[in-house]
CSV table of C-alpha atoms in Angstrom, one decimal:
chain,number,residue,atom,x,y,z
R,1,UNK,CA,64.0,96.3,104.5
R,2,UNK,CA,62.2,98.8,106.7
R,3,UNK,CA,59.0,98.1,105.9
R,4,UNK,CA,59.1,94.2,106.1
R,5,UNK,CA,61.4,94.9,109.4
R,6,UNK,CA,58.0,97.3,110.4
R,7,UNK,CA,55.6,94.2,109.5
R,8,UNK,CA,57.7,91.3,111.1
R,9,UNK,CA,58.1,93.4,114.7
R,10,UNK,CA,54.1,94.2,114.7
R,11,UNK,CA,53.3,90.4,114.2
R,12,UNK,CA,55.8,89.4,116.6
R,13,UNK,CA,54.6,92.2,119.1
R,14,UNK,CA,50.8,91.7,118.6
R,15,UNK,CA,50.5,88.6,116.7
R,16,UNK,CA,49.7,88.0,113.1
R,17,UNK,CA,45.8,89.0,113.7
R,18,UNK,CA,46.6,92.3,114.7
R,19,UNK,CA,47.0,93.2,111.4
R,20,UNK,CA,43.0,93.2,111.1
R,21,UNK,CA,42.8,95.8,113.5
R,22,UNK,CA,45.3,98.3,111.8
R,23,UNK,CA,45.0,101.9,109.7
R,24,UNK,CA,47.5,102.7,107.9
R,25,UNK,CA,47.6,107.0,108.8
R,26,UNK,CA,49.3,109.0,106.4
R,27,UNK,CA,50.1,112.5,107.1
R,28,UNK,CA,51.5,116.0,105.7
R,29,UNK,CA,48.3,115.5,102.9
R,30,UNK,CA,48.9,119.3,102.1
R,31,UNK,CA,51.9,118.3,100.2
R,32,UNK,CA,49.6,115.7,97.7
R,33,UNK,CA,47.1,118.9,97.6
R,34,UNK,CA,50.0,120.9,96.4
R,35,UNK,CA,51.1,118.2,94.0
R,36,UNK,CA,47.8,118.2,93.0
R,37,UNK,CA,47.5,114.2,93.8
R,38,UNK,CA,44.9,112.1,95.6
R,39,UNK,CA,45.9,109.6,98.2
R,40,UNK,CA,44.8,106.8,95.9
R,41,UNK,CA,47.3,108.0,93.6
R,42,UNK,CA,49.9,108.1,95.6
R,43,UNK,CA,49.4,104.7,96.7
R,44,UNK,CA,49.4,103.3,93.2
R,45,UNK,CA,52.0,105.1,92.5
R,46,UNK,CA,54.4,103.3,95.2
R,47,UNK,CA,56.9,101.0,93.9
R,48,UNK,CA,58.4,99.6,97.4
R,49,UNK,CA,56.7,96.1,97.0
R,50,UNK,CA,57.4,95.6,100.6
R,51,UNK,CA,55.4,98.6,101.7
R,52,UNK,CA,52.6,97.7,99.0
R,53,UNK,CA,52.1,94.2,101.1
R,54,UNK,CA,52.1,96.2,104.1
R,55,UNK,CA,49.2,98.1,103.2
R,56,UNK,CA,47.3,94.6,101.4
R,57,UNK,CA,47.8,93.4,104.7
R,58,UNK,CA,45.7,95.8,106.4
R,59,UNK,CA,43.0,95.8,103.3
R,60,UNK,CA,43.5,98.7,102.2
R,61,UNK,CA,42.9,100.4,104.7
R,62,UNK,CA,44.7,103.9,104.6
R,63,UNK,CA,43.5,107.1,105.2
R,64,UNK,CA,45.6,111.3,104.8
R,65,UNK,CA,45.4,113.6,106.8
R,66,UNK,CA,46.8,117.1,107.0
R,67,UNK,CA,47.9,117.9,110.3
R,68,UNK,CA,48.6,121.7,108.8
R,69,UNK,CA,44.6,122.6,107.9
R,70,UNK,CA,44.3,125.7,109.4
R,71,UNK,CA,40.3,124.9,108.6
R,72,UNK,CA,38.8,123.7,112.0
R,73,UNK,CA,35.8,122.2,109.8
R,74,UNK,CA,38.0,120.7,107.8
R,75,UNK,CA,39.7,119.3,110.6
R,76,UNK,CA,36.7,117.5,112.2
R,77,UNK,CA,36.1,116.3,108.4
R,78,UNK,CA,38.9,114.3,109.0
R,79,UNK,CA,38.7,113.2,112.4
R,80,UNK,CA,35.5,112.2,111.2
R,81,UNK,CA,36.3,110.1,108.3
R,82,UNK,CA,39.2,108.5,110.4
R,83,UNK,CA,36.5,106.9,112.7
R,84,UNK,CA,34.2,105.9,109.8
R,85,UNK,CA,37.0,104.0,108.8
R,86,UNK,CA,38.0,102.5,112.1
R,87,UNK,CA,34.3,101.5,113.0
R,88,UNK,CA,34.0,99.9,109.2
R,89,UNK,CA,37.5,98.0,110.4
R,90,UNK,CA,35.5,97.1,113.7
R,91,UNK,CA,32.0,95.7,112.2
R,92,UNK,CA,34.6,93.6,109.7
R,93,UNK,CA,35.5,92.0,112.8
R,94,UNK,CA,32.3,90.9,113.9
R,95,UNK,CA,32.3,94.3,116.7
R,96,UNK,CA,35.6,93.5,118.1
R,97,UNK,CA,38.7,95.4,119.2
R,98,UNK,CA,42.4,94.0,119.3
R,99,UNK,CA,42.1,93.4,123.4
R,100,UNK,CA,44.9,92.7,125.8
R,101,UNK,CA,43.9,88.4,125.6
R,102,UNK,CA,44.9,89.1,122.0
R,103,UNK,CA,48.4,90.7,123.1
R,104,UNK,CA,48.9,88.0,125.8
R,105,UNK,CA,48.2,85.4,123.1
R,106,UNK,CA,50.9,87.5,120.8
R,107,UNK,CA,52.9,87.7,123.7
R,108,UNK,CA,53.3,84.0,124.9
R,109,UNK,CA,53.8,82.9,120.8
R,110,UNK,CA,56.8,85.5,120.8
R,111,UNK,CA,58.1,84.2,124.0
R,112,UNK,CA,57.9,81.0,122.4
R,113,UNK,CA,59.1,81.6,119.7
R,114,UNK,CA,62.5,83.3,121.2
R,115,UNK,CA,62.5,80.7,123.3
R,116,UNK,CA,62.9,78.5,120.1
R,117,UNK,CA,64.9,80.6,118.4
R,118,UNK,CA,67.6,80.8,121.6
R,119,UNK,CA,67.4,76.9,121.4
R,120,UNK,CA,68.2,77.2,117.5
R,121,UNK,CA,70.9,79.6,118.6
R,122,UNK,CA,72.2,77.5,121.4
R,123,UNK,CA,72.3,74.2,119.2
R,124,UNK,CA,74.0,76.6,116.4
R,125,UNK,CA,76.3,77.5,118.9
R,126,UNK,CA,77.0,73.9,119.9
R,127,UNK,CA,77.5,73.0,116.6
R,128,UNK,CA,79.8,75.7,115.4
R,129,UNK,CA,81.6,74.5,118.9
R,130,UNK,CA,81.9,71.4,118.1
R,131,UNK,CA,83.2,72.3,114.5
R,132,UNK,CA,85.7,74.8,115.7
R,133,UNK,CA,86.8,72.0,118.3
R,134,UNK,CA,86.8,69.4,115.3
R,135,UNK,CA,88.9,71.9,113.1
R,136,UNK,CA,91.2,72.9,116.0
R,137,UNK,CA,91.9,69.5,116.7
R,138,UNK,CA,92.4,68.8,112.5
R,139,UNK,CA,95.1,72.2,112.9
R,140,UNK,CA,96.7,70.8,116.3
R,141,UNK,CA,96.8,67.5,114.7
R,142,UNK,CA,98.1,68.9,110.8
R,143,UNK,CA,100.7,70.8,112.5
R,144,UNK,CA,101.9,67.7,114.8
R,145,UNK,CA,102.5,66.0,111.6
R,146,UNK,CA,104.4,68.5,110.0
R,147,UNK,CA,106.3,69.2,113.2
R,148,UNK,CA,107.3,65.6,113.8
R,149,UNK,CA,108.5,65.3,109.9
R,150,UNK,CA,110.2,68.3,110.7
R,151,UNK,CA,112.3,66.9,113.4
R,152,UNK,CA,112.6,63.4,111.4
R,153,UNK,CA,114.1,65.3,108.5
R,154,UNK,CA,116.3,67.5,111.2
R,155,UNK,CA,117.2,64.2,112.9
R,156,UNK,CA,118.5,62.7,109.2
R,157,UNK,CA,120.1,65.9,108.0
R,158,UNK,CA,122.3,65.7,111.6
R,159,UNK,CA,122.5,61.9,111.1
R,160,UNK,CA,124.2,62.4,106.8
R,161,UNK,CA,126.3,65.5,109.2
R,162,UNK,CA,127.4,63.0,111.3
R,163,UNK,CA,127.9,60.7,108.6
R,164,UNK,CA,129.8,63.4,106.3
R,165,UNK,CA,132.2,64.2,109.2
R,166,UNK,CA,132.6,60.6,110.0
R,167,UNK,CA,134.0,60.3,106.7
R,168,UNK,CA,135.8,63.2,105.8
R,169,UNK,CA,137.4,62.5,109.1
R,170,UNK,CA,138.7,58.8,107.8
R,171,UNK,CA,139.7,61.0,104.7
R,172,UNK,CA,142.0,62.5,106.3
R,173,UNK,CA,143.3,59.8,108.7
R,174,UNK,CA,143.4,58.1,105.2
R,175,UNK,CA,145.4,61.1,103.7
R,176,UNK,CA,147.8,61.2,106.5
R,177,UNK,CA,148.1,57.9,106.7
R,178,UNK,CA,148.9,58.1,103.0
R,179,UNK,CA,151.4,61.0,103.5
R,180,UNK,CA,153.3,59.4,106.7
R,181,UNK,CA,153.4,56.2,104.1
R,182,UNK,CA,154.6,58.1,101.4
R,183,UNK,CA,157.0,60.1,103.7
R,184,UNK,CA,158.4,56.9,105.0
R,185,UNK,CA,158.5,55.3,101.1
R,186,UNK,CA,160.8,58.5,100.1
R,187,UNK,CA,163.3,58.2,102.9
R,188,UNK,CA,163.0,54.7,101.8
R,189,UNK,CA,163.7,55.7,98.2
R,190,UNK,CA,166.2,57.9,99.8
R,191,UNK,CA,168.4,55.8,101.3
R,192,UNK,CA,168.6,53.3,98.7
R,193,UNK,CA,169.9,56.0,96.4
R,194,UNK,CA,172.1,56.5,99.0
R,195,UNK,CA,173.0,53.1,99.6
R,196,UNK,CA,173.0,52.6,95.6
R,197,UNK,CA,175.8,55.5,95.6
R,198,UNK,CA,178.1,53.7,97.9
R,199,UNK,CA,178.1,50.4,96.3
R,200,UNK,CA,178.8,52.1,93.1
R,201,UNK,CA,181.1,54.1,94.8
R,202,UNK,CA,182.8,50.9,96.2
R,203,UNK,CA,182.5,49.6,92.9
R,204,UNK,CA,184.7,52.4,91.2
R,205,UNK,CA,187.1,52.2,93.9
R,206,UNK,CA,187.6,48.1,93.5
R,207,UNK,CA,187.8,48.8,89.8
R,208,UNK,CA,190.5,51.6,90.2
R,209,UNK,CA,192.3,49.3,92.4
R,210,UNK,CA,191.5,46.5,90.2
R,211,UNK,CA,193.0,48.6,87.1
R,212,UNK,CA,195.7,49.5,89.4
R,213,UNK,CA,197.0,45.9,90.1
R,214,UNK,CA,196.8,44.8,86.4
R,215,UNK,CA,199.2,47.8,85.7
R,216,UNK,CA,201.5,47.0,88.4
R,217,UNK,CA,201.5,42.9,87.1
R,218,UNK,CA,201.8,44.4,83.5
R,219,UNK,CA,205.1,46.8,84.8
R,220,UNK,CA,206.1,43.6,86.9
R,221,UNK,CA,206.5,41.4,83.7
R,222,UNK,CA,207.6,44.4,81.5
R,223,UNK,CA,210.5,44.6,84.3
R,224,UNK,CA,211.1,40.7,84.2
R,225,UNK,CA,211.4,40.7,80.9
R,226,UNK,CA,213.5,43.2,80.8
R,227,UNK,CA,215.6,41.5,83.6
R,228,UNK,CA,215.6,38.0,82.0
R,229,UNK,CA,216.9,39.5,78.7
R,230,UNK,CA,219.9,41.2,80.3
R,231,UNK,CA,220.2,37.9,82.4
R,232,UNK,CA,220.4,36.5,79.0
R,233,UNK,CA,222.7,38.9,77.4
R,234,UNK,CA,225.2,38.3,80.2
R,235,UNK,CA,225.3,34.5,80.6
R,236,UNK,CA,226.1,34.8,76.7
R,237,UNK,CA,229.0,37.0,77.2
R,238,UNK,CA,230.6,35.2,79.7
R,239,UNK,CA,230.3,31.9,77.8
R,240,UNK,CA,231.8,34.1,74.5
R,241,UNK,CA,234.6,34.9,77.2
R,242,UNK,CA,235.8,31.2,78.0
């Protein structure tokens, strides 16, 4: 907060004694006369806790002044009251004034202490380095992984292509195969029909000629008979004759 921020630079700047040797100087003390308020109350009535320990740091040592008091007597009043409180501040501390050995001292401790604080930084720094580095190197190394499992699984999916084609290719040899087979069994088939008609064929025609023959024989005898009956018929006329 502003106050603490306030309390922190003026200890860094001076060093923490320097708070000994402060006033806390409030001004515009026409508006509390208006509001009909002392400075005390005021200052009780502050709830900012940080700006409370600002002014316990100091003692309690505040003091109002209004820088509108057109009264020149009242003026001094306050000038006058200001140094009361400052020389009060001064006996507290044994008749001494913040001095320029004290702001040295203040200065060298907040040398040192940037000076530690840039070596806290620095070492943050390093570490945060070090981390990112640790976590790049986790990323580079996670995304190797998943790159090189990439390319196995791209590597397998063309090997089952290769695989696939491989086989649909003997598939098909295999179904021509099976086609110029099957061609070759039906010209087969058809030639033993063909072959199978003639024989049959030949068959019918040996039978016809077979059928033929046993009518001719059967018309042969019919005519011997016939002939050896008239031959008959004859030879007994003849002998009837003599």
């Amino acid at each position: 907060t502003l106050f603490r921020s306030t309390m922190e630079r003026i200890e860094d700047l001076f060093g923490k004694q320097a708070m000994q040797y402060m006033v806390v100087l409030f001004t515009h003390g026409d508006d509390l006369e208006n509001d009909d308020q002392t400075i005390d109350d005021y200052v009780e009535g502050i709830e900012n806790k940080q700006f409370l320990a600002l002014i316990k740091a100091t003692e309690s040592r505040y003091y109002v002044i209004n820088n509108r008091e057109p009264d020149k007597a009242k003026k001094d009043q306050q000038v006058s009251g200001l140094i009361d409180m400052i020389d009060r501040m001064v006996e507290a501390n044994n008749g001494t004034c913040y001095n320029s050995a004290m702001y040295k001292h203040a200065e060298k401790m907040l040398q040192e202490r940037e000076e530690e604080l840039r070596r806290q930084l620095n070492a943050k720094l390093e570490r945060e380095k070090e981390e990112e580095r640790k976590r790049h190197e986790k990323a580079t190394s996670e995304i190797q992984a998943k790159l090189q499992a990439k390319e196995a699984e791209i590597e397998a999916m063309a090997k089952e292509e290769m695989r696939r084609k491989e086989i649909e290719r003997k598939l098909q040899e295999q179904m021509k195969s099976e086609t110029t087979a099957k061609k070759k069994l039906q010209e087969q088939l058809a030639r033993e029909q063909e072959e199978k008609h003639k024989l049959e064929q030949q068959e019918k025609e040996k039978r016809d000629e077979m059928e033929k023959l046993q009518r001719e024989i059967q018309e042969e005898k019919k005519s011997m008979s016939r002939n050896s009956q008239i031959k008959s018929r004859h030879t007994g006329t003849r002998s009837e004759e003599h």
